[in-house]
Short mmCIF file of C-alpha atoms and ligand atoms in Angstrom, two decimals:
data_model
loop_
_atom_site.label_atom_id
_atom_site.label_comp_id
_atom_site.label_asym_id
_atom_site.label_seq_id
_atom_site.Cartn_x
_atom_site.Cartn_y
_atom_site.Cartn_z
CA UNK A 1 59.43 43.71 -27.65
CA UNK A 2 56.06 42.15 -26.87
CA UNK A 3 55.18 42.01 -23.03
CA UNK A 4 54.90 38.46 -21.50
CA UNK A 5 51.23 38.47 -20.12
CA UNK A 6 51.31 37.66 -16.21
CA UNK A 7 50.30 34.54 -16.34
CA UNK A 8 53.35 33.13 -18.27
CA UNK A 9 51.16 31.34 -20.97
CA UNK A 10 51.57 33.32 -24.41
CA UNK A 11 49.20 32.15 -27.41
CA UNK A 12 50.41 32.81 -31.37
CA UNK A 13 47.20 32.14 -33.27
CA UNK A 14 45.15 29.35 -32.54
CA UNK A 15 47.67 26.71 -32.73
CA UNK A 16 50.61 27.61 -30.80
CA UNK A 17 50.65 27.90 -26.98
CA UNK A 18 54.41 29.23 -25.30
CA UNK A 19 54.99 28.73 -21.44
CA UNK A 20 57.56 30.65 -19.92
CA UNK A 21 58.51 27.82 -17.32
CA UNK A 22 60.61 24.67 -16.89
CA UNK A 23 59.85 22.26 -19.06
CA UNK A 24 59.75 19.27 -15.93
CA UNK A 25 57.05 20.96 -13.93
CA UNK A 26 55.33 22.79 -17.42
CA UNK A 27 54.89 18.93 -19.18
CA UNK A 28 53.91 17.70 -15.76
CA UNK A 29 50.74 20.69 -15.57
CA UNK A 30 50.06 21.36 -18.77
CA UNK A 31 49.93 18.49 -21.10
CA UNK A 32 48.20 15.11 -20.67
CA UNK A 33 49.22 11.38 -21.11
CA UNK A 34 50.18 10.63 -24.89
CA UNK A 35 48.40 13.29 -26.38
CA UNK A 36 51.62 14.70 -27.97
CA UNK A 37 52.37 13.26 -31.59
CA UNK A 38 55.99 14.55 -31.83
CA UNK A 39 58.27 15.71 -30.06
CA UNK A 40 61.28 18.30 -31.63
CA UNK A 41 64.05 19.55 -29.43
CA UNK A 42 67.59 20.78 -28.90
CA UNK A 43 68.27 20.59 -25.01
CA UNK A 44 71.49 22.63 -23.68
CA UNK A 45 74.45 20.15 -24.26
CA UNK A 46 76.16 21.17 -20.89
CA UNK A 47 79.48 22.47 -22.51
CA UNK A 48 79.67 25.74 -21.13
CA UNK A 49 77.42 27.58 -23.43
CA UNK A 50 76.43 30.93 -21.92
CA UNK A 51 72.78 31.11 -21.82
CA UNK A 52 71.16 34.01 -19.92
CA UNK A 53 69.44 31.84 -17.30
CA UNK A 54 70.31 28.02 -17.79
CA UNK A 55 73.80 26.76 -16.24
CA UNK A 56 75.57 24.44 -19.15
CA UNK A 57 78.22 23.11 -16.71
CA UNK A 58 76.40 20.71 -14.37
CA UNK A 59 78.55 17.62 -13.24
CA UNK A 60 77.71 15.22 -15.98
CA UNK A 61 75.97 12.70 -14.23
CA UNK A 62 73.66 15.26 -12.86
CA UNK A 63 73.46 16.75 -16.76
CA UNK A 64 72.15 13.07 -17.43
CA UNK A 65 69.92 12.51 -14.51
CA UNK A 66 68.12 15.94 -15.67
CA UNK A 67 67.84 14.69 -19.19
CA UNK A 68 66.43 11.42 -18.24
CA UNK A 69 63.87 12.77 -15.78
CA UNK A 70 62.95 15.66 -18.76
CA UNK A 71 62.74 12.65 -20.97
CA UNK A 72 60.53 10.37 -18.74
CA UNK A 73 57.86 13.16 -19.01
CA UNK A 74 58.07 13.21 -22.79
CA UNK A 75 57.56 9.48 -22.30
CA UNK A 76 54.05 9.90 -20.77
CA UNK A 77 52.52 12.46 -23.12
CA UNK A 78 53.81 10.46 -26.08
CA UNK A 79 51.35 8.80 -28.42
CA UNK A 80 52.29 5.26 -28.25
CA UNK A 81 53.07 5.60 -32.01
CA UNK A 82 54.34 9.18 -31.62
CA UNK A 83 58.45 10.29 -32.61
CA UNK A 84 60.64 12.11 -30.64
CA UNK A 85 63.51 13.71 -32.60
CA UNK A 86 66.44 14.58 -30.20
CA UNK A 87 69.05 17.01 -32.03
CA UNK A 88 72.54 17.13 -29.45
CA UNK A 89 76.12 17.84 -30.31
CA UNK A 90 78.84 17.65 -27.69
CA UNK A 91 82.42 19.41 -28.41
CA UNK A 92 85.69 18.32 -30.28
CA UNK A 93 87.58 18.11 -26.57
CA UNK A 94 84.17 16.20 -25.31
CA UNK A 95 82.73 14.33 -28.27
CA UNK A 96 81.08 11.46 -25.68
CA UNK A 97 77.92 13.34 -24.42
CA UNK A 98 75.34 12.69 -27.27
CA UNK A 99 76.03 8.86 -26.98
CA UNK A 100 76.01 9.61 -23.00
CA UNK A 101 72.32 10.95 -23.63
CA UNK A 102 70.93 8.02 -25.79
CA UNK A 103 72.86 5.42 -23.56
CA UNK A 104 70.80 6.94 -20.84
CA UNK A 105 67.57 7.35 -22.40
CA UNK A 106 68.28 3.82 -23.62
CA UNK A 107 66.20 1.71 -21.12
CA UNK A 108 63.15 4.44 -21.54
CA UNK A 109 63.08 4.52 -25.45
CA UNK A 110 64.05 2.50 -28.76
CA UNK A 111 66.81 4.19 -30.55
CA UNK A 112 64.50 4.00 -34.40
CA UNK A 113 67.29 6.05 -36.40
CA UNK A 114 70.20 8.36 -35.96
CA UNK A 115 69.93 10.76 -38.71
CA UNK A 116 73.17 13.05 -39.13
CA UNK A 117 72.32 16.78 -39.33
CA UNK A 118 75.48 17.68 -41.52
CA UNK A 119 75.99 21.69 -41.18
CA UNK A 120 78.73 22.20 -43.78
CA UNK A 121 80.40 19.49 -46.16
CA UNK A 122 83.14 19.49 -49.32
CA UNK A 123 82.50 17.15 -52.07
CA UNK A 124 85.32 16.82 -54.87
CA UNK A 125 84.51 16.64 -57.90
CA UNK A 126 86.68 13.75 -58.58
CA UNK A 127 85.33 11.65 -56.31
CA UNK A 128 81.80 12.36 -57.65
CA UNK A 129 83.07 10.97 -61.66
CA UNK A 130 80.42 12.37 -64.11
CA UNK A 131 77.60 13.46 -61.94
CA UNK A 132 75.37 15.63 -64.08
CA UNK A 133 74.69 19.47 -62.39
CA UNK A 134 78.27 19.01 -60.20
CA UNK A 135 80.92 20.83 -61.98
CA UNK A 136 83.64 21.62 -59.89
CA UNK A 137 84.68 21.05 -56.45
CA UNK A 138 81.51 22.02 -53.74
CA UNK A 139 82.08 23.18 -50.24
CA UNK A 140 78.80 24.52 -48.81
CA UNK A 141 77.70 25.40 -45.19
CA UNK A 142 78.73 27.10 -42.21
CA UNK A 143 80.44 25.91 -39.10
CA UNK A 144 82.20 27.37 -36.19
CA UNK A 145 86.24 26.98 -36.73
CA UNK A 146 87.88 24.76 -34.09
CA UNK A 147 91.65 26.26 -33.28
CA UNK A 148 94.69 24.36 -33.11
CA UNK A 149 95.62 21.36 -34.40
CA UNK A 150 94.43 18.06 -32.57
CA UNK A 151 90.62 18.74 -33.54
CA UNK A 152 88.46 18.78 -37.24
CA UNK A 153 85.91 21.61 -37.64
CA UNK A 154 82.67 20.03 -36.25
CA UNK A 155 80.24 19.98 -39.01
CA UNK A 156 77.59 18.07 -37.76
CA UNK A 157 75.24 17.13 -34.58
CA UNK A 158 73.15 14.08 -34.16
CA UNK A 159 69.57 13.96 -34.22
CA UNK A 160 68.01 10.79 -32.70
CA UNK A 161 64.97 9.31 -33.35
CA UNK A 162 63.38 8.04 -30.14
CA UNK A 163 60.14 5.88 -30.29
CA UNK A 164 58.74 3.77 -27.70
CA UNK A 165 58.41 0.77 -29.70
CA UNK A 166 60.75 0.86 -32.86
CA UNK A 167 57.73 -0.06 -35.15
CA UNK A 168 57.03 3.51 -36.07
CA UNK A 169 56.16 3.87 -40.03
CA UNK A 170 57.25 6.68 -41.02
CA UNK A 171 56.57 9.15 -44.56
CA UNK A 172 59.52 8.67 -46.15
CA UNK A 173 59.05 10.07 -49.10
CA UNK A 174 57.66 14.05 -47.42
CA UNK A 175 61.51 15.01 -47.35
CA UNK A 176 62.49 12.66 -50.12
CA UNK A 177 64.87 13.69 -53.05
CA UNK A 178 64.43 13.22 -57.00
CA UNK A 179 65.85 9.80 -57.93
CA UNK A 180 69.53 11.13 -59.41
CA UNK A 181 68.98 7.72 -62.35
CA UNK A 182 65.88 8.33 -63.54
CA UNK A 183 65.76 4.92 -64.76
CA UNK A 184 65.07 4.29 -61.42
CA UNK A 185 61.45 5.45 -61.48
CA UNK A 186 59.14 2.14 -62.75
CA UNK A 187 61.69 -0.28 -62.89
CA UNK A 188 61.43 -1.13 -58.58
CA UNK A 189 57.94 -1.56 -57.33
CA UNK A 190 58.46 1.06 -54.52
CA UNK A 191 59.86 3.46 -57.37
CA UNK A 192 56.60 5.09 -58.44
CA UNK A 193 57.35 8.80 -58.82
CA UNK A 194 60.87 10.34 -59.29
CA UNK A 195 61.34 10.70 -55.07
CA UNK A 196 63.39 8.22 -52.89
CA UNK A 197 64.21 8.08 -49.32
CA UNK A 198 67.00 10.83 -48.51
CA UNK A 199 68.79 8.82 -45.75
CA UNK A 200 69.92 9.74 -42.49
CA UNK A 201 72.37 12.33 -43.65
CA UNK A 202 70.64 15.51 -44.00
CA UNK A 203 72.79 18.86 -45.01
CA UNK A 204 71.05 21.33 -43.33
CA UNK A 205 73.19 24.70 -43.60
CA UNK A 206 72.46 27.16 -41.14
CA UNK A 207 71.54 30.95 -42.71
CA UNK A 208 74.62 32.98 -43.63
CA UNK A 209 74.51 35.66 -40.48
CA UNK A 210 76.27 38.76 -41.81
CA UNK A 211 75.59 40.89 -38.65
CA UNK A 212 76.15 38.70 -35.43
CA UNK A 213 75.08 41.45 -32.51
CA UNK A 214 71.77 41.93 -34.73
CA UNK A 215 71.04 38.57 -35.51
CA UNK A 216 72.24 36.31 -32.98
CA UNK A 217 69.82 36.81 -29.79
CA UNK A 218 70.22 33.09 -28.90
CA UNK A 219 73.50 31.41 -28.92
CA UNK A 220 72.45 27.78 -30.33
CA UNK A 221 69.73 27.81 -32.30
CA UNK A 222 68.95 25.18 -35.20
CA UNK A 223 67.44 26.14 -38.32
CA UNK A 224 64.12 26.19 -38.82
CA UNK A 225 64.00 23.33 -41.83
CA UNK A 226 65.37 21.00 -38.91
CA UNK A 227 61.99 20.06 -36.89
CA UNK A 228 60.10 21.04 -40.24
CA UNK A 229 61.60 17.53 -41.77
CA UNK A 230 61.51 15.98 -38.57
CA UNK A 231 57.72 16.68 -38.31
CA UNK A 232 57.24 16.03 -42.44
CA UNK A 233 59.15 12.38 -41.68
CA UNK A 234 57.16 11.43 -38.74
CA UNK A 235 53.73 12.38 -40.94
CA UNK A 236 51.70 15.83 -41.17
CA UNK A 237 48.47 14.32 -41.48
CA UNK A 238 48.65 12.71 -38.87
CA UNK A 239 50.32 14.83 -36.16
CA UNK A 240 48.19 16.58 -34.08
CA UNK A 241 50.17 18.34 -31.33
CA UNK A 242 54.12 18.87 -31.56
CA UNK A 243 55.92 19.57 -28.32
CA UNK A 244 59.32 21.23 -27.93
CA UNK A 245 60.65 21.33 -24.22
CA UNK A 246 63.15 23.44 -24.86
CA UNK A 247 61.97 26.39 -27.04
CA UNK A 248 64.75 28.74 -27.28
CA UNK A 249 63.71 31.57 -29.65
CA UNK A 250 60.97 29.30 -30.87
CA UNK A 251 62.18 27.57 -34.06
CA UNK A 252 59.98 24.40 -33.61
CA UNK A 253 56.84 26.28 -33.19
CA UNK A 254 57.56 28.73 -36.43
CA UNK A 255 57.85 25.12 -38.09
CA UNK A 256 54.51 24.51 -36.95
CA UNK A 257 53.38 27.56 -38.02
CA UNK A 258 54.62 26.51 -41.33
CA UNK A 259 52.91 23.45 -41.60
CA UNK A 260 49.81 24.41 -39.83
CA UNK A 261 50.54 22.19 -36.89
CA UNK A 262 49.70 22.65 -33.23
CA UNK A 263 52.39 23.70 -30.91
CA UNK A 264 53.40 23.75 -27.27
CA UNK A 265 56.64 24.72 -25.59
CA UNK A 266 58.74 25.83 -23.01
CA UNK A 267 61.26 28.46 -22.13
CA UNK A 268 62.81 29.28 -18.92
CA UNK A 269 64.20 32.50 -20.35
CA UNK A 270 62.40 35.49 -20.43
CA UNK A 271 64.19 37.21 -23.16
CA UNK A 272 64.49 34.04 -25.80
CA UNK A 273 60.68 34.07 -25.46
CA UNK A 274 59.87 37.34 -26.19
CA UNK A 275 62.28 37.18 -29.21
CA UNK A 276 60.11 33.87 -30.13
CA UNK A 277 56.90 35.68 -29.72
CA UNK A 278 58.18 38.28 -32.35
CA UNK A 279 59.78 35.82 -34.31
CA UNK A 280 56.29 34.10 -34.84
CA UNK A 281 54.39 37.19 -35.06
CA UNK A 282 56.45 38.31 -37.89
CA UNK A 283 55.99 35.21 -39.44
CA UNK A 284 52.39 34.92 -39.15
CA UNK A 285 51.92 38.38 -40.08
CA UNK A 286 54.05 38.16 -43.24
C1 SAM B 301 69.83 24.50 -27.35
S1 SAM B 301 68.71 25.71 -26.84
C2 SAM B 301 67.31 25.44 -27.88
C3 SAM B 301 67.26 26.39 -29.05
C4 SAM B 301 66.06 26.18 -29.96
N1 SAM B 301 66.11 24.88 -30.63
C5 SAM B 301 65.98 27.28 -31.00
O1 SAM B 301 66.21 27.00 -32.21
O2 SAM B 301 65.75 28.44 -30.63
C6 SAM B 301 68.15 25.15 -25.28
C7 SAM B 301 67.19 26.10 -24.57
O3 SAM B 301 66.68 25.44 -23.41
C8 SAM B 301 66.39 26.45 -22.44
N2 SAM B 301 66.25 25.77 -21.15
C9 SAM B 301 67.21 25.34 -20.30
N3 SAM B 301 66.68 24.71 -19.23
C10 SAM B 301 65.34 24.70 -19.42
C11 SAM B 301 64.25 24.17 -18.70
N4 SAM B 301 64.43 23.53 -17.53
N5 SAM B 301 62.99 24.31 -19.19
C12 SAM B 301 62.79 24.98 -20.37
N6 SAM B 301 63.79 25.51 -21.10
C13 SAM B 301 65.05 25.37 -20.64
C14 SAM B 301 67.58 27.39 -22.56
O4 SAM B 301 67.28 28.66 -22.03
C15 SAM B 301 67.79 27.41 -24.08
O5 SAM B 301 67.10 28.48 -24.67
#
């Protein structure tokens, strides 16, 4: 495992700076007003997950007043034209707390699109007709199995796309797919190659994990195409510094990596950020 230096401040390369501190006072010290282009994170949902240092069982209100104050900060350091992608889930027996979160963060930021990040989905073939490529019946992805019998596996969590003005253009066509009707391509004006807009659903499977004591040192993670599409959407040309408050083992900074991005983020836990300093070292090195 590689040591945390004394300081607290870990740096991957040139481009990617870790702080092992709270996000609220790190944003505060660390980064200046709107000089952060996007913003990718997953904060803990507060329903009970068992994180080595973070409580996820605060009194909701006080979950929310947390949120909002973490989210006033992101606010600040926000380019005026910058995105900040907000990925939350609640639980079957609590389904209310994303919409809690964006009614709260409603007066602070415009709500520019809810994209669905669907985790696992079945598609019959007879309600697709004569799709070419589809054969049979598909059911793809991984979820975790809800018990009983008052609740549907949860396959998906929202991700919502926060901008302070609503007006943000965005590049579509980065994480666009290949026009299904080919006949597409020519005949509309904004059909110039064989990409359109994917939508707001996005079927993002998580990796199959054969061995979970080896390869589960973080208990919610998202995968690491998640803020790489988030990032693509908002623009890569054009974004200069990506920020993820809540860094886990440090998937949004490996997607920086990836796209040769700048990174900052933050991590309360000691032992998520190690495993993100290896995680990024291994990628950089490989
Ligand atoms: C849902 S997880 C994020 C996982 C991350 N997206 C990944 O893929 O690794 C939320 C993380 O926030 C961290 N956390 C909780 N409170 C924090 C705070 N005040 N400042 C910084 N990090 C915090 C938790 O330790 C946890 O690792």
């Amino acid at each position: 495992m590689p040591d945390i230096p004394s300081e607290r401040v870990y740096k991957v390369g040139e481009k990617i700076t870790l702080y092992l501190e709270d996000c609220l006072s790190g944003i505060r010290k660390y980064l200046k007003q709107e000089e952060v282009d996007v913003v990718v994170t997953s904060p803990p949902y507060n329903i009970g997950i068992r994180y080595n240092s973070h409580y996820d069982n605060m009194p909701r209100e006080q979950y929310l007043e947390w949120l909002e104050k973490v989210s006033v900060e992101i606010k600040r350091v926000l380019k005026n034209d910058g995105s900040f992608f907000l990925n939350i889930g609640g639980k079957p027996s609590d389904p209310w707390i994303p919409f809690d979160v964006a009614q709260k963060l409603r007066k602070h930021f415009v709500l520019q699109n809810v994209i669905h990040w669907v985790k696992s989905i079945a598609i019959e073939k007879s309600s697709v007709g004569k799709y070419p490529g589809i054969s049979g019946d598909v059911a793809v992805g991984h979820y975790k199995p809800i018990r009983g019998k008052r609740f549907l596996h949860d396959n998906h969590e929202y991700i919502f796309h926060f901008t302070k003005t609503g007006r943000v253009e965005l590049d579509r066509l980065a994480i666009g797919v290949p026009y299904q009707d080919k006949s597409n391509i020519g005949r509309w004006k904004s059909a110039k190659q064989d990409k359109r807009c994917r939508g707001n659903t996005w079927f993002i499977p998580y990796e199959t994990i054969w061995d979970r004591e080896k390869q589960r040192p973080h208990p919610s993670t998202f995968p690491v195409a998640l803020p790489e599409m988030c990032i693509k959407l908002h623009g890569v040309e054009r974004t200069k510094l990506v920020l993820d408050p809540f860094m886990g083992i440090g998937t949004t900074a490996i997607a920086c990596l990836k796209l040769d991005v700048n990174a900052v983020g933050f991590e309360i836990d000691e032992e998520y950020m190690k495993k993100a300093i290896e995680r990024l070292q291994s990628f950089k090195n490989f």
